[in-house]
XYZ file of N, CA, C and O in Angstrom:
780
model
N 22.076 -25.306 3.484
C 21.017 -24.623 2.758
C 19.790 -24.415 3.658
O 19.234 -23.341 3.700
N 19.396 -25.469 4.368
C 18.246 -25.357 5.264
C 18.533 -24.356 6.374
O 17.650 -23.637 6.816
N 19.782 -24.305 6.791
C 20.169 -23.374 7.840
C 20.040 -21.924 7.367
O 19.602 -21.041 8.105
N 20.399 -21.674 6.111
C 20.275 -20.327 5.534
C 18.813 -19.933 5.459
O 18.431 -18.832 5.821
N 17.959 -20.854 4.977
C 16.532 -20.564 4.892
C 15.950 -20.281 6.266
O 15.151 -19.381 6.438
N 16.359 -21.071 7.259
C 15.872 -20.875 8.610
C 16.278 -19.504 9.129
O 15.483 -18.809 9.754
N 17.507 -19.089 8.861
C 17.974 -17.773 9.307
C 17.180 -16.657 8.626
O 16.753 -15.700 9.262
N 16.977 -16.788 7.309
C 16.202 -15.789 6.574
C 14.782 -15.711 7.124
O 14.225 -14.635 7.262
N 14.190 -16.848 7.427
C 12.834 -16.870 7.954
C 12.780 -16.174 9.310
O 11.870 -15.396 9.582
N 13.785 -16.424 10.157
C 13.825 -15.778 11.464
C 13.965 -14.268 11.319
O 13.335 -13.506 12.040
N 14.794 -13.818 10.375
C 14.958 -12.387 10.134
C 13.638 -11.800 9.650
O 13.204 -10.755 10.107
N 12.989 -12.497 8.731
C 11.703 -12.056 8.203
C 10.680 -11.932 9.321
O 9.983 -10.929 9.441
N 10.614 -12.958 10.191
C 9.660 -12.917 11.298
C 9.969 -11.781 12.259
O 9.069 -11.087 12.709
N 11.240 -11.575 12.565
C 11.609 -10.504 13.486
C 11.220 -9.152 12.901
O 10.756 -8.275 13.590
N 11.400 -9.002 11.594
C 11.088 -7.743 10.928
C 9.590 -7.480 10.898
O 9.139 -6.376 11.148
N 8.806 -8.505 10.614
C 7.369 -8.318 10.451
C 6.549 -8.637 11.696
O 5.379 -8.297 11.757
N 7.147 -9.245 12.690
C 6.395 -9.628 13.884
C 5.621 -8.474 14.495
O 4.454 -8.647 14.837
N 6.213 -7.271 14.635
C 5.412 -6.194 15.235
C 4.140 -5.909 14.456
O 3.102 -5.654 15.045
N 4.180 -5.969 13.118
C 2.967 -5.708 12.353
C 1.957 -6.819 12.555
O 0.789 -6.588 12.783
N 2.424 -8.075 12.463
C 1.487 -9.170 12.573
C 0.891 -9.273 13.972
O -0.238 -9.670 14.135
N 1.653 -8.897 14.971
C 1.089 -8.881 16.314
C -0.016 -7.846 16.415
O -1.005 -8.042 17.091
N 0.164 -6.735 15.689
C -0.863 -5.709 15.692
C -2.082 -6.134 14.887
O -3.179 -5.694 15.132
N -1.861 -6.965 13.887
C -2.928 -7.208 12.936
C -3.680 -8.511 13.147
O -4.612 -8.786 12.431
N -3.291 -9.326 14.087
C -4.036 -10.550 14.280
C -5.204 -10.294 15.219
O -5.060 -9.544 16.163
N -6.363 -10.837 15.028
C -6.704 -11.637 13.871
C -7.066 -10.759 12.671
O -7.631 -9.699 12.840
N -6.708 -11.219 11.502
C -7.059 -10.501 10.286
C -8.439 -10.939 9.835
O -8.839 -12.078 10.043
N -9.123 -10.036 9.201
C -10.425 -10.364 8.655
C -10.269 -10.424 7.143
O -9.901 -9.436 6.520
N -10.518 -11.575 6.573
C -10.375 -11.729 5.138
C -11.730 -11.576 4.478
O -12.733 -12.088 4.959
N -11.739 -10.872 3.364
C -12.972 -10.724 2.592
C -12.908 -11.638 1.386
O -11.861 -11.766 0.773
N -14.003 -12.242 1.005
C -13.993 -13.027 -0.229
C -13.826 -12.085 -1.415
O -14.334 -10.965 -1.403
N -13.092 -12.501 -2.427
C -12.887 -11.635 -3.585
C -14.199 -11.326 -4.294
O -15.025 -12.211 -4.480
N -14.380 -10.077 -4.663
C -15.600 -9.657 -5.351
C -15.646 -10.263 -6.740
O -14.686 -10.186 -7.493
N -16.743 -10.871 -7.085
C -16.945 -11.392 -8.427
C -16.128 -12.629 -8.750
O -16.090 -13.044 -9.894
N -15.450 -13.233 -7.797
C -14.609 -14.376 -8.107
C -15.449 -15.622 -8.367
O -15.107 -16.425 -9.209
N -16.514 -15.799 -7.650
C -17.446 -16.902 -7.813
C -16.752 -18.222 -8.111
O -16.883 -18.800 -9.180
N -15.971 -18.687 -7.125
C -15.329 -19.982 -7.267
C -14.000 -19.913 -7.997
O -13.289 -20.886 -8.041
N -13.688 -18.824 -8.611
C -12.449 -18.655 -9.343
C -11.371 -18.203 -8.372
O -11.612 -17.369 -7.517
N -10.172 -18.764 -8.511
C -9.068 -18.309 -7.659
C -8.674 -16.905 -8.098
O -8.550 -16.628 -9.279
N -8.504 -16.018 -7.137
C -8.117 -14.652 -7.455
C -6.665 -14.442 -7.086
O -6.142 -15.101 -6.197
N -6.040 -13.518 -7.755
C -4.653 -13.194 -7.455
C -4.564 -11.991 -6.534
O -3.508 -11.705 -6.012
N -5.664 -11.299 -6.355
C -5.702 -10.125 -5.487
C -6.422 -10.496 -4.200
O -7.510 -11.051 -4.232
N -5.781 -10.182 -3.081
C -6.346 -10.490 -1.773
C -6.587 -9.181 -1.037
O -5.768 -8.272 -1.102
N -7.685 -9.105 -0.333
C -8.089 -7.884 0.359
C -8.294 -8.207 1.835
O -9.075 -9.093 2.174
N -7.571 -7.480 2.688
C -7.527 -7.790 4.113
C -7.714 -6.507 4.915
O -7.184 -5.457 4.554
N -8.438 -6.619 6.018
C -8.554 -5.508 6.961
C -7.813 -5.871 8.237
O -7.916 -7.000 8.717
N -7.105 -4.915 8.759
C -6.364 -5.078 9.998
C -7.331 -5.226 11.160
O -8.521 -4.914 11.049
N -6.830 -5.654 12.303
C -7.631 -5.829 13.505
C -8.371 -4.532 13.834
O -7.883 -3.440 13.583
N -9.548 -4.663 14.372
C -10.333 -3.504 14.779
C -11.483 -3.197 13.842
O -12.423 -2.512 14.230
N -11.422 -3.689 12.614
C -12.526 -3.501 11.681
C -13.604 -4.540 11.975
O -13.296 -5.703 12.209
N -14.864 -4.124 11.939
C -15.940 -5.113 11.939
C -16.049 -5.637 10.512
O -15.534 -5.018 9.574
N -16.718 -6.737 10.332
C -16.890 -7.288 8.985
C -17.588 -6.287 8.075
O -17.222 -6.125 6.910
N -18.611 -5.609 8.611
C -19.356 -4.640 7.813
C -18.482 -3.441 7.446
O -18.479 -3.008 6.294
N -17.747 -2.887 8.413
C -16.851 -1.753 8.134
C -15.812 -2.145 7.094
O -15.523 -1.375 6.174
N -15.280 -3.343 7.240
C -14.271 -3.825 6.309
C -14.845 -3.908 4.892
O -14.224 -3.443 3.936
N -16.022 -4.465 4.768
C -16.643 -4.608 3.447
C -16.910 -3.249 2.801
O -16.626 -3.044 1.618
N -17.420 -2.299 3.576
C -17.733 -0.967 3.050
C -16.455 -0.241 2.630
O -16.352 0.287 1.523
N -15.463 -0.220 3.516
C -14.218 0.487 3.211
C -13.446 -0.187 2.085
O -12.871 0.476 1.221
N -13.442 -1.518 2.071
C -12.717 -2.235 1.030
C -13.355 -2.010 -0.335
O -12.652 -1.975 -1.350
N -14.666 -1.811 -0.384
C -15.335 -1.530 -1.658
C -14.792 -0.238 -2.271
O -14.625 -0.143 -3.489
N -14.504 0.756 -1.440
C -13.944 2.018 -1.922
C -12.544 1.776 -2.495
O -12.206 2.256 -3.584
N -11.721 1.021 -1.775
C -10.370 0.720 -2.258
C -10.422 -0.086 -3.550
O -9.720 0.214 -4.515
N -11.288 -1.088 -3.593
C -11.413 -1.918 -4.805
C -11.818 -1.076 -6.023
O -11.325 -1.301 -7.130
N -12.723 -0.128 -5.806
C -13.182 0.722 -6.902
C -12.017 1.538 -7.467
O -11.879 1.678 -8.676
N -11.171 2.058 -6.589
C -10.013 2.836 -7.045
C -9.003 1.918 -7.729
O -8.471 2.254 -8.789
N -8.735 0.768 -7.157
C -7.784 -0.168 -7.746
C -8.242 -0.657 -9.121
O -7.412 -0.920 -9.998
N -9.551 -0.764 -9.313
C -10.098 -1.284 -10.572
C -9.744 -0.420 -11.773
O -9.812 -0.883 -12.917
N -9.323 0.814 -11.547
C -8.951 1.707 -12.648
C -7.588 1.364 -13.242
O -7.232 1.887 -14.286
N -6.847 0.504 -12.584
C -5.448 0.285 -12.945
C -5.159 -1.182 -13.257
O -5.922 -2.067 -12.883
N -4.044 -1.460 -13.947
C -3.734 -2.809 -14.454
C -3.233 -3.772 -13.377
O -2.046 -4.062 -13.277
N -4.142 -4.304 -12.585
C -3.760 -5.226 -11.521
C -3.481 -6.634 -12.030
O -2.802 -7.408 -11.361
N -4.007 -6.962 -13.215
C -3.864 -8.315 -13.720
C -2.401 -8.695 -13.958
O -2.057 -9.864 -13.975
N -1.527 -7.732 -14.118
C -0.112 -8.021 -14.354
C 0.663 -8.258 -13.058
O 1.815 -8.669 -13.099
N 0.037 -8.009 -11.911
C 0.729 -8.123 -10.627
C 0.969 -9.551 -10.171
O 1.904 -9.808 -9.438
N 0.097 -10.450 -10.527
C 0.144 -11.765 -9.912
C -0.460 -11.671 -8.522
O -1.294 -10.811 -8.251
N -0.032 -12.534 -7.627
C -0.541 -12.534 -6.253
C -0.161 -11.230 -5.567
O 1.009 -10.842 -5.567
N -1.139 -10.571 -4.964
C -0.869 -9.345 -4.204
C -1.920 -9.196 -3.120
O -3.071 -9.574 -3.307
N -1.516 -8.642 -1.976
C -2.438 -8.432 -0.871
C -2.540 -6.945 -0.576
O -1.525 -6.254 -0.447
N -3.761 -6.464 -0.486
C -4.075 -5.065 -0.192
C -4.663 -5.028 1.217
O -5.624 -5.729 1.501
N -4.063 -4.221 2.087
C -4.428 -4.214 3.503
C -4.882 -2.823 3.934
O -4.196 -1.832 3.683
N -6.036 -2.758 4.589
C -6.499 -1.516 5.206
C -6.160 -1.554 6.690
O -6.390 -2.562 7.358
N -5.600 -0.445 7.169
C -5.220 -0.327 8.574
C -6.009 0.831 9.173
O -6.058 1.917 8.583
N -6.600 0.612 10.334
C -7.336 1.686 10.997
C -6.398 2.859 11.270
O -5.237 2.673 11.630
N -6.906 4.058 11.108
C -6.094 5.262 11.302
C -5.460 5.318 12.683
O -4.323 5.761 12.827
N -6.185 4.873 13.705
C -5.631 4.950 15.052
C -4.418 4.034 15.229
O -3.627 4.235 16.149
N -4.224 3.040 14.355
C -3.052 2.154 14.402
C -1.967 2.584 13.415
O -0.822 2.167 13.531
N -2.351 3.384 12.434
C -1.472 3.732 11.323
C -0.183 4.426 11.776
O 0.915 4.035 11.384
N -0.309 5.439 12.585
C 0.852 6.228 13.008
C 1.913 5.349 13.683
O 3.092 5.425 13.354
N 1.473 4.509 14.610
C 2.419 3.645 15.320
C 3.114 2.675 14.367
O 4.322 2.458 14.458
N 2.372 2.110 13.447
C 2.949 1.160 12.488
C 4.017 1.849 11.643
O 5.102 1.301 11.434
N 3.737 3.054 11.163
C 4.720 3.753 10.343
C 5.924 4.215 11.157
O 7.063 4.092 10.702
N 5.695 4.743 12.335
C 6.816 5.183 13.177
C 7.711 4.003 13.555
O 8.941 4.153 13.584
N 7.135 2.837 13.808
C 7.925 1.640 14.114
C 8.852 1.264 12.954
O 9.899 0.666 13.164
N 8.474 1.613 11.739
C 9.270 1.301 10.551
C 10.097 2.492 10.068
O 10.666 2.463 8.997
N 10.085 3.552 10.879
C 10.812 4.790 10.584
C 10.336 5.446 9.281
O 11.115 6.002 8.519
N 9.033 5.343 9.043
C 8.397 6.015 7.920
C 7.745 7.284 8.443
O 7.393 7.382 9.610
N 7.524 8.209 7.548
C 6.782 9.421 7.877
C 5.329 9.013 8.139
O 4.683 8.421 7.272
N 4.790 9.314 9.325
C 3.416 8.890 9.629
C 2.358 9.591 8.786
O 1.192 9.218 8.813
N 2.769 10.592 8.009
C 1.819 11.260 7.124
C 1.734 10.609 5.756
O 0.965 11.054 4.910
N 2.533 9.570 5.514
C 2.378 8.796 4.284
C 1.058 8.042 4.364
O 0.788 7.385 5.369
N 0.249 8.122 3.334
C -1.048 7.442 3.385
C -0.993 5.966 3.010
O -1.975 5.256 3.177
N 0.163 5.495 2.500
C 0.266 4.099 2.067
C 1.738 3.693 2.030
O 2.623 4.541 1.941
N 1.974 2.396 2.104
C 3.319 1.861 1.885
C 3.202 0.428 1.406
O 2.168 -0.222 1.575
N 4.270 -0.052 0.790
C 4.301 -1.417 0.275
C 5.479 -2.166 0.851
O 6.540 -1.582 1.088
N 5.291 -3.452 1.059
C 6.372 -4.349 1.439
C 6.521 -5.323 0.278
O 5.778 -6.299 0.162
N 7.441 -4.992 -0.618
C 7.578 -5.716 -1.873
C 7.896 -7.205 -1.705
O 7.298 -8.028 -2.413
N 8.822 -7.600 -0.797
C 9.113 -9.034 -0.687
C 7.892 -9.887 -0.330
O 7.769 -11.026 -0.775
N 6.982 -9.357 0.472
C 5.784 -10.113 0.855
C 4.611 -9.849 -0.091
O 3.543 -10.435 0.074
N 4.803 -8.920 -1.055
C 3.775 -8.588 -2.034
C 2.514 -8.057 -1.342
O 1.401 -8.520 -1.572
N 2.731 -7.027 -0.493
C 1.650 -6.428 0.285
C 1.723 -4.908 0.209
O 2.804 -4.332 0.246
N 0.546 -4.289 0.134
C 0.440 -2.833 0.186
C -0.579 -2.481 1.253
O -1.647 -3.090 1.332
N -0.224 -1.489 2.068
C -1.023 -1.082 3.221
C -1.516 0.343 3.020
O -0.773 1.193 2.536
N -2.767 0.601 3.423
C -3.375 1.930 3.298
C -3.942 2.374 4.626
O -4.542 1.585 5.357
N -3.794 3.670 4.901
C -4.436 4.293 6.052
C -5.940 4.247 5.798
O -6.428 4.701 4.757
N -6.690 3.712 6.739
C -8.135 3.583 6.597
C -8.863 4.898 6.378
O -9.976 4.911 5.851
N -8.233 6.020 6.750
C -8.871 7.329 6.550
C -9.067 7.634 5.069
O -9.898 8.464 4.717
N -8.328 6.960 4.200
C -8.453 7.192 2.759
C -9.748 6.626 2.189
O -10.191 7.060 1.130
N -10.333 5.664 2.887
C -11.504 4.978 2.329
C -12.726 5.037 3.235
O -13.824 4.688 2.807
N -12.537 5.449 4.477
C -13.642 5.463 5.436
C -14.452 6.740 5.367
O -14.169 7.651 4.587
N -15.446 6.774 6.220
C -16.275 7.980 6.298
C -15.436 9.141 6.823
O -14.325 8.956 7.322
N -15.964 10.335 6.724
C -15.243 11.542 7.135
C -14.720 11.391 8.560
O -15.413 10.892 9.444
N -13.469 11.818 8.753
C -12.846 11.696 10.063
C -11.855 12.833 10.268
O -11.472 13.515 9.310
N -11.423 13.010 11.499
C -10.418 14.045 11.763
C -9.108 13.705 11.052
O -8.408 14.591 10.581
N -8.784 12.421 10.940
C -7.572 12.018 10.216
C -7.717 12.343 8.729
O -6.764 12.787 8.090
N -8.893 12.168 8.181
C -9.129 12.531 6.783
C -8.928 14.020 6.560
O -8.321 14.438 5.570
N -9.428 14.838 7.484
C -9.239 16.293 7.396
C -7.762 16.622 7.487
O -7.236 17.434 6.715
N -7.056 15.964 8.399
C -5.617 16.183 8.557
C -4.864 15.848 7.264
O -4.011 16.620 6.808
N -5.187 14.705 6.667
C -4.536 14.313 5.409
C -4.857 15.301 4.288
O -3.989 15.658 3.503
N -6.117 15.732 4.226
C -6.522 16.694 3.199
C -5.718 17.973 3.321
O -5.241 18.526 2.322
N -5.529 18.466 4.536
C -4.766 19.696 4.747
C -3.276 19.498 4.464
O -2.637 20.362 3.875
N -2.723 18.370 4.875
C -1.299 18.096 4.651
C -0.962 17.968 3.171
O 0.082 18.432 2.727
N -1.832 17.308 2.429
C -1.560 17.005 1.025
C -2.195 18.013 0.065
O -1.979 17.936 -1.132
N -3.017 18.918 0.568
C -3.666 19.935 -0.271
C -4.471 19.316 -1.412
O -4.406 19.763 -2.563
N -5.208 18.278 -1.067
C -6.093 17.635 -2.043
C -7.174 16.888 -1.288
O -7.047 16.646 -0.089
N -8.221 16.536 -1.996
C -9.306 15.791 -1.358
C -8.802 14.393 -0.980
O -7.823 13.886 -1.551
N -9.489 13.776 -0.034
C -9.119 12.435 0.384
C -9.267 11.462 -0.790
O -8.434 10.557 -0.961
N -10.282 11.661 -1.624
C -10.481 10.793 -2.785
C -9.296 10.898 -3.746
O -8.812 9.894 -4.268
N -8.836 12.134 -3.992
C -7.674 12.320 -4.874
C -6.412 11.748 -4.247
O -5.548 11.200 -4.942
N -6.289 11.863 -2.925
C -5.121 11.310 -2.242
C -5.137 9.786 -2.313
O -4.088 9.167 -2.509
N -6.304 9.176 -2.182
C -6.394 7.722 -2.344
C -5.922 7.324 -3.730
O -5.122 6.401 -3.884
N -6.389 8.030 -4.749
C -5.987 7.709 -6.113
C -4.474 7.882 -6.285
O -3.812 7.037 -6.883
N -3.921 8.970 -5.754
C -2.478 9.193 -5.828
C -1.727 8.082 -5.098
O -0.737 7.548 -5.616
N -2.185 7.714 -3.905
C -1.520 6.663 -3.137
C -1.545 5.332 -3.886
O -0.530 4.631 -3.951
N -2.676 4.996 -4.491
C -2.777 3.757 -5.261
C -1.815 3.802 -6.438
O -1.039 2.862 -6.672
N -1.831 4.893 -7.191
C -0.944 5.001 -8.354
C 0.527 4.952 -7.951
O 1.337 4.276 -8.598
N 0.879 5.664 -6.884
C 2.265 5.690 -6.434
C 2.718 4.286 -6.001
O 3.790 3.820 -6.400
N 1.883 3.627 -5.214
C 2.265 2.282 -4.771
C 2.317 1.319 -5.950
O 3.188 0.454 -6.003
N 1.419 1.480 -6.918
C 1.506 0.648 -8.124
C 2.795 0.932 -8.891
O 3.351 0.038 -9.518
N 3.278 2.174 -8.815
C 4.572 2.485 -9.413
C 5.677 1.645 -8.806
O 6.593 1.195 -9.504
N 5.589 1.416 -7.506
C 6.554 0.533 -6.848
C 6.314 -0.921 -7.244
O 7.233 -1.649 -7.587
N 5.052 -1.324 -7.174
C 4.724 -2.739 -7.291
C 4.817 -3.284 -8.709
O 5.306 -4.390 -8.887
N 4.350 -2.542 -9.679
C 4.356 -3.049 -11.052
C 5.766 -3.327 -11.548
O 5.981 -4.249 -12.341
N 6.725 -2.544 -11.071
C 8.105 -2.704 -11.536
C 9.044 -3.204 -10.447
O 10.264 -3.192 -10.624
N 8.479 -3.634 -9.309
C 9.303 -4.069 -8.176
C 10.376 -3.020 -7.900
O 11.558 -3.306 -7.814
N 9.930 -1.784 -7.785
C 10.784 -0.602 -7.757
C 10.727 0.084 -6.395
O 9.661 0.483 -5.964
N 11.871 0.237 -5.741
C 11.893 0.918 -4.442
C 12.150 2.413 -4.590
O 11.888 3.177 -3.676
N 12.647 2.843 -5.715
C 13.003 4.247 -5.936
C 11.739 5.119 -5.952
O 10.826 4.901 -6.745
N 11.708 6.109 -5.058
C 10.524 6.968 -4.920
C 10.281 7.839 -6.151
O 9.147 8.017 -6.577
N 11.347 8.407 -6.713
C 11.186 9.277 -7.879
C 10.634 8.482 -9.059
O 9.758 8.963 -9.793
N 11.114 7.261 -9.233
C 10.604 6.423 -10.328
C 9.149 6.028 -10.071
O 8.339 6.001 -11.002
N 8.810 5.755 -8.816
C 7.413 5.425 -8.496
C 6.507 6.621 -8.777
O 5.396 6.459 -9.297
N 6.986 7.821 -8.470
C 6.209 9.032 -8.767
C 6.010 9.185 -10.273
O 4.916 9.531 -10.736
N 7.059 8.940 -11.032
C 6.966 9.047 -12.488
C 5.972 8.011 -13.033
O 5.118 8.336 -13.867
N 6.070 6.773 -12.547
C 5.149 5.731 -13.000
C 3.712 6.054 -12.599
O 2.775 5.778 -13.351
N 3.535 6.683 -11.441
C 2.196 7.107 -11.007
C 1.625 8.123 -11.986
O 0.431 8.101 -12.311
N 2.482 9.030 -12.470
C 2.035 10.022 -13.454
C 1.644 9.337 -14.764
O 0.654 9.715 -15.400
N 2.399 8.319 -15.153
C 2.060 7.575 -16.376
C 0.706 6.885 -16.218
O -0.109 6.899 -17.145
N 0.466 6.311 -15.058
C -0.826 5.668 -14.809
C -1.958 6.687 -14.840
O -3.028 6.414 -15.381
N -1.721 7.867 -14.277
C -2.750 8.909 -14.268
C -3.094 9.335 -15.690
O -4.252 9.581 -16.010
N -2.086 9.395 -16.544
C -2.291 9.813 -17.930
C -2.716 8.661 -18.829
O -2.844 8.839 -20.038
N -2.917 7.480 -18.230
C -3.332 6.282 -18.967
C -2.314 5.882 -20.031
O -2.663 5.301 -21.056
N -1.051 6.193 -19.793
C 0.023 5.802 -20.699
C 0.553 4.440 -20.279
O 0.468 4.078 -19.109
N 1.121 3.691 -21.219
C 1.694 2.384 -20.865
C 2.834 2.561 -19.860
O 3.628 3.487 -19.976
N 2.887 1.664 -18.901
C 3.937 1.722 -17.886
C 5.137 0.928 -18.380
O 5.001 -0.224 -18.773
N 6.288 1.577 -18.363
C 7.539 0.913 -18.703
C 8.408 0.906 -17.458
O 8.610 1.937 -16.827
N 8.939 -0.257 -17.137
C 9.781 -0.360 -15.947
C 11.186 0.156 -16.201
O 11.970 0.294 -15.272
N 11.508 0.450 -17.429
C 12.811 1.036 -17.766
C 12.673 2.552 -17.789
O 12.799 3.184 -18.827
N 12.416 3.131 -16.646
C 12.162 4.570 -16.530
C 13.471 5.336 -16.576
O 14.410 5.016 -15.857
N 13.509 6.345 -17.418
C 14.628 7.282 -17.452
C 14.127 8.567 -16.820
O 13.295 9.263 -17.384
N 14.607 8.882 -15.647
C 14.072 10.016 -14.904
C 14.326 11.363 -15.558
O 13.670 12.331 -15.244
N 15.239 11.447 -16.490
C 15.461 12.707 -17.197
C 14.188 13.135 -17.917
O 13.929 14.318 -18.102
N 13.334 12.169 -18.267
C 12.073 12.458 -18.956
C 10.954 12.819 -17.985
O 9.905 13.263 -18.403
N 11.176 12.552 -16.710
C 10.087 12.716 -15.749
C 9.712 14.171 -15.546
O 8.548 14.489 -15.403
N 10.667 15.039 -15.512
C 10.370 16.451 -15.305
C 10.035 16.737 -13.852
O 9.386 15.938 -13.199
N 10.476 17.860 -13.333
C 10.214 18.187 -11.932
C 8.763 18.578 -11.693
O 8.104 19.119 -12.565
N 8.292 18.272 -10.515
C 6.973 18.741 -10.084
C 5.796 18.139 -10.800
O 4.733 18.733 -10.858
N 5.941 16.937 -11.352
C 4.827 16.327 -12.069
C 3.672 16.003 -11.135
O 2.539 16.106 -11.506
N 3.978 15.546 -9.947
C 2.936 15.260 -8.981
C 3.552 15.221 -7.597
O 4.752 15.097 -7.459
N 2.740 15.357 -6.562
C 3.283 15.324 -5.206
C 3.946 13.981 -4.933
O 3.469 12.946 -5.380
N 5.026 13.991 -4.216
C 5.710 12.750 -3.883
C 5.194 12.222 -2.563
O 4.872 12.986 -1.663
N 5.098 10.904 -2.458
C 4.645 10.308 -1.220
C 5.816 10.020 -0.294
O 5.625 9.556 0.809
N 7.024 10.252 -0.728
C 8.164 10.007 0.132
C 8.463 8.528 0.245
O 8.016 7.721 -0.559
N 9.243 8.169 1.245
C 9.644 6.781 1.416
C 8.428 5.940 1.795
O 7.868 6.098 2.862
N 8.034 5.058 0.894
C 6.832 4.279 1.160
C 6.987 2.802 0.838
O 6.008 2.111 0.703
N 8.225 2.344 0.689
C 8.433 0.904 0.488
C 9.571 0.441 1.354
O 10.394 1.231 1.785
N 9.581 -0.815 1.579
C 10.733 -1.439 2.231
C 10.798 -2.871 1.823
O 9.964 -3.385 1.140
């Protein structure tokens, strides 16, 4: 049994080592409004952020996340990655580098391209043109889509898109999604964004 756990841990480390090598040291922010209370939501900035940049950008992400039912998630970590590191991280995982976010469900982590929350940048303009929407709307879509994955521990992209639409419409989220009800073209798809 211990041997199996050790093997799984080694596989896990091999899989995530490239990300953690890129992200150390991490800068952790204290949870907003927790005041001594243990929080289930953790907010982290990848290497390269100053404490001030991290606090400012994370406030934007927190504001968007606050619109949605995070209390049902349990422990979860939200990570901002600088745009200049984003492309390499996604390409290393064989993801489309134009995806603005992705989740790693086993570790209970969701990662966002920093261009979604930072000040105006060339990457923000690029994302706006690629997705045909404002960066603010793309952040909201990315949060909803990733919550579609996370709330139901769901890797299926079409189901995550459907759940994102339910969140946008403020409808209750059901993890027993029947895609026949989803209808085509409800919202832009973020593509493969979980692993």
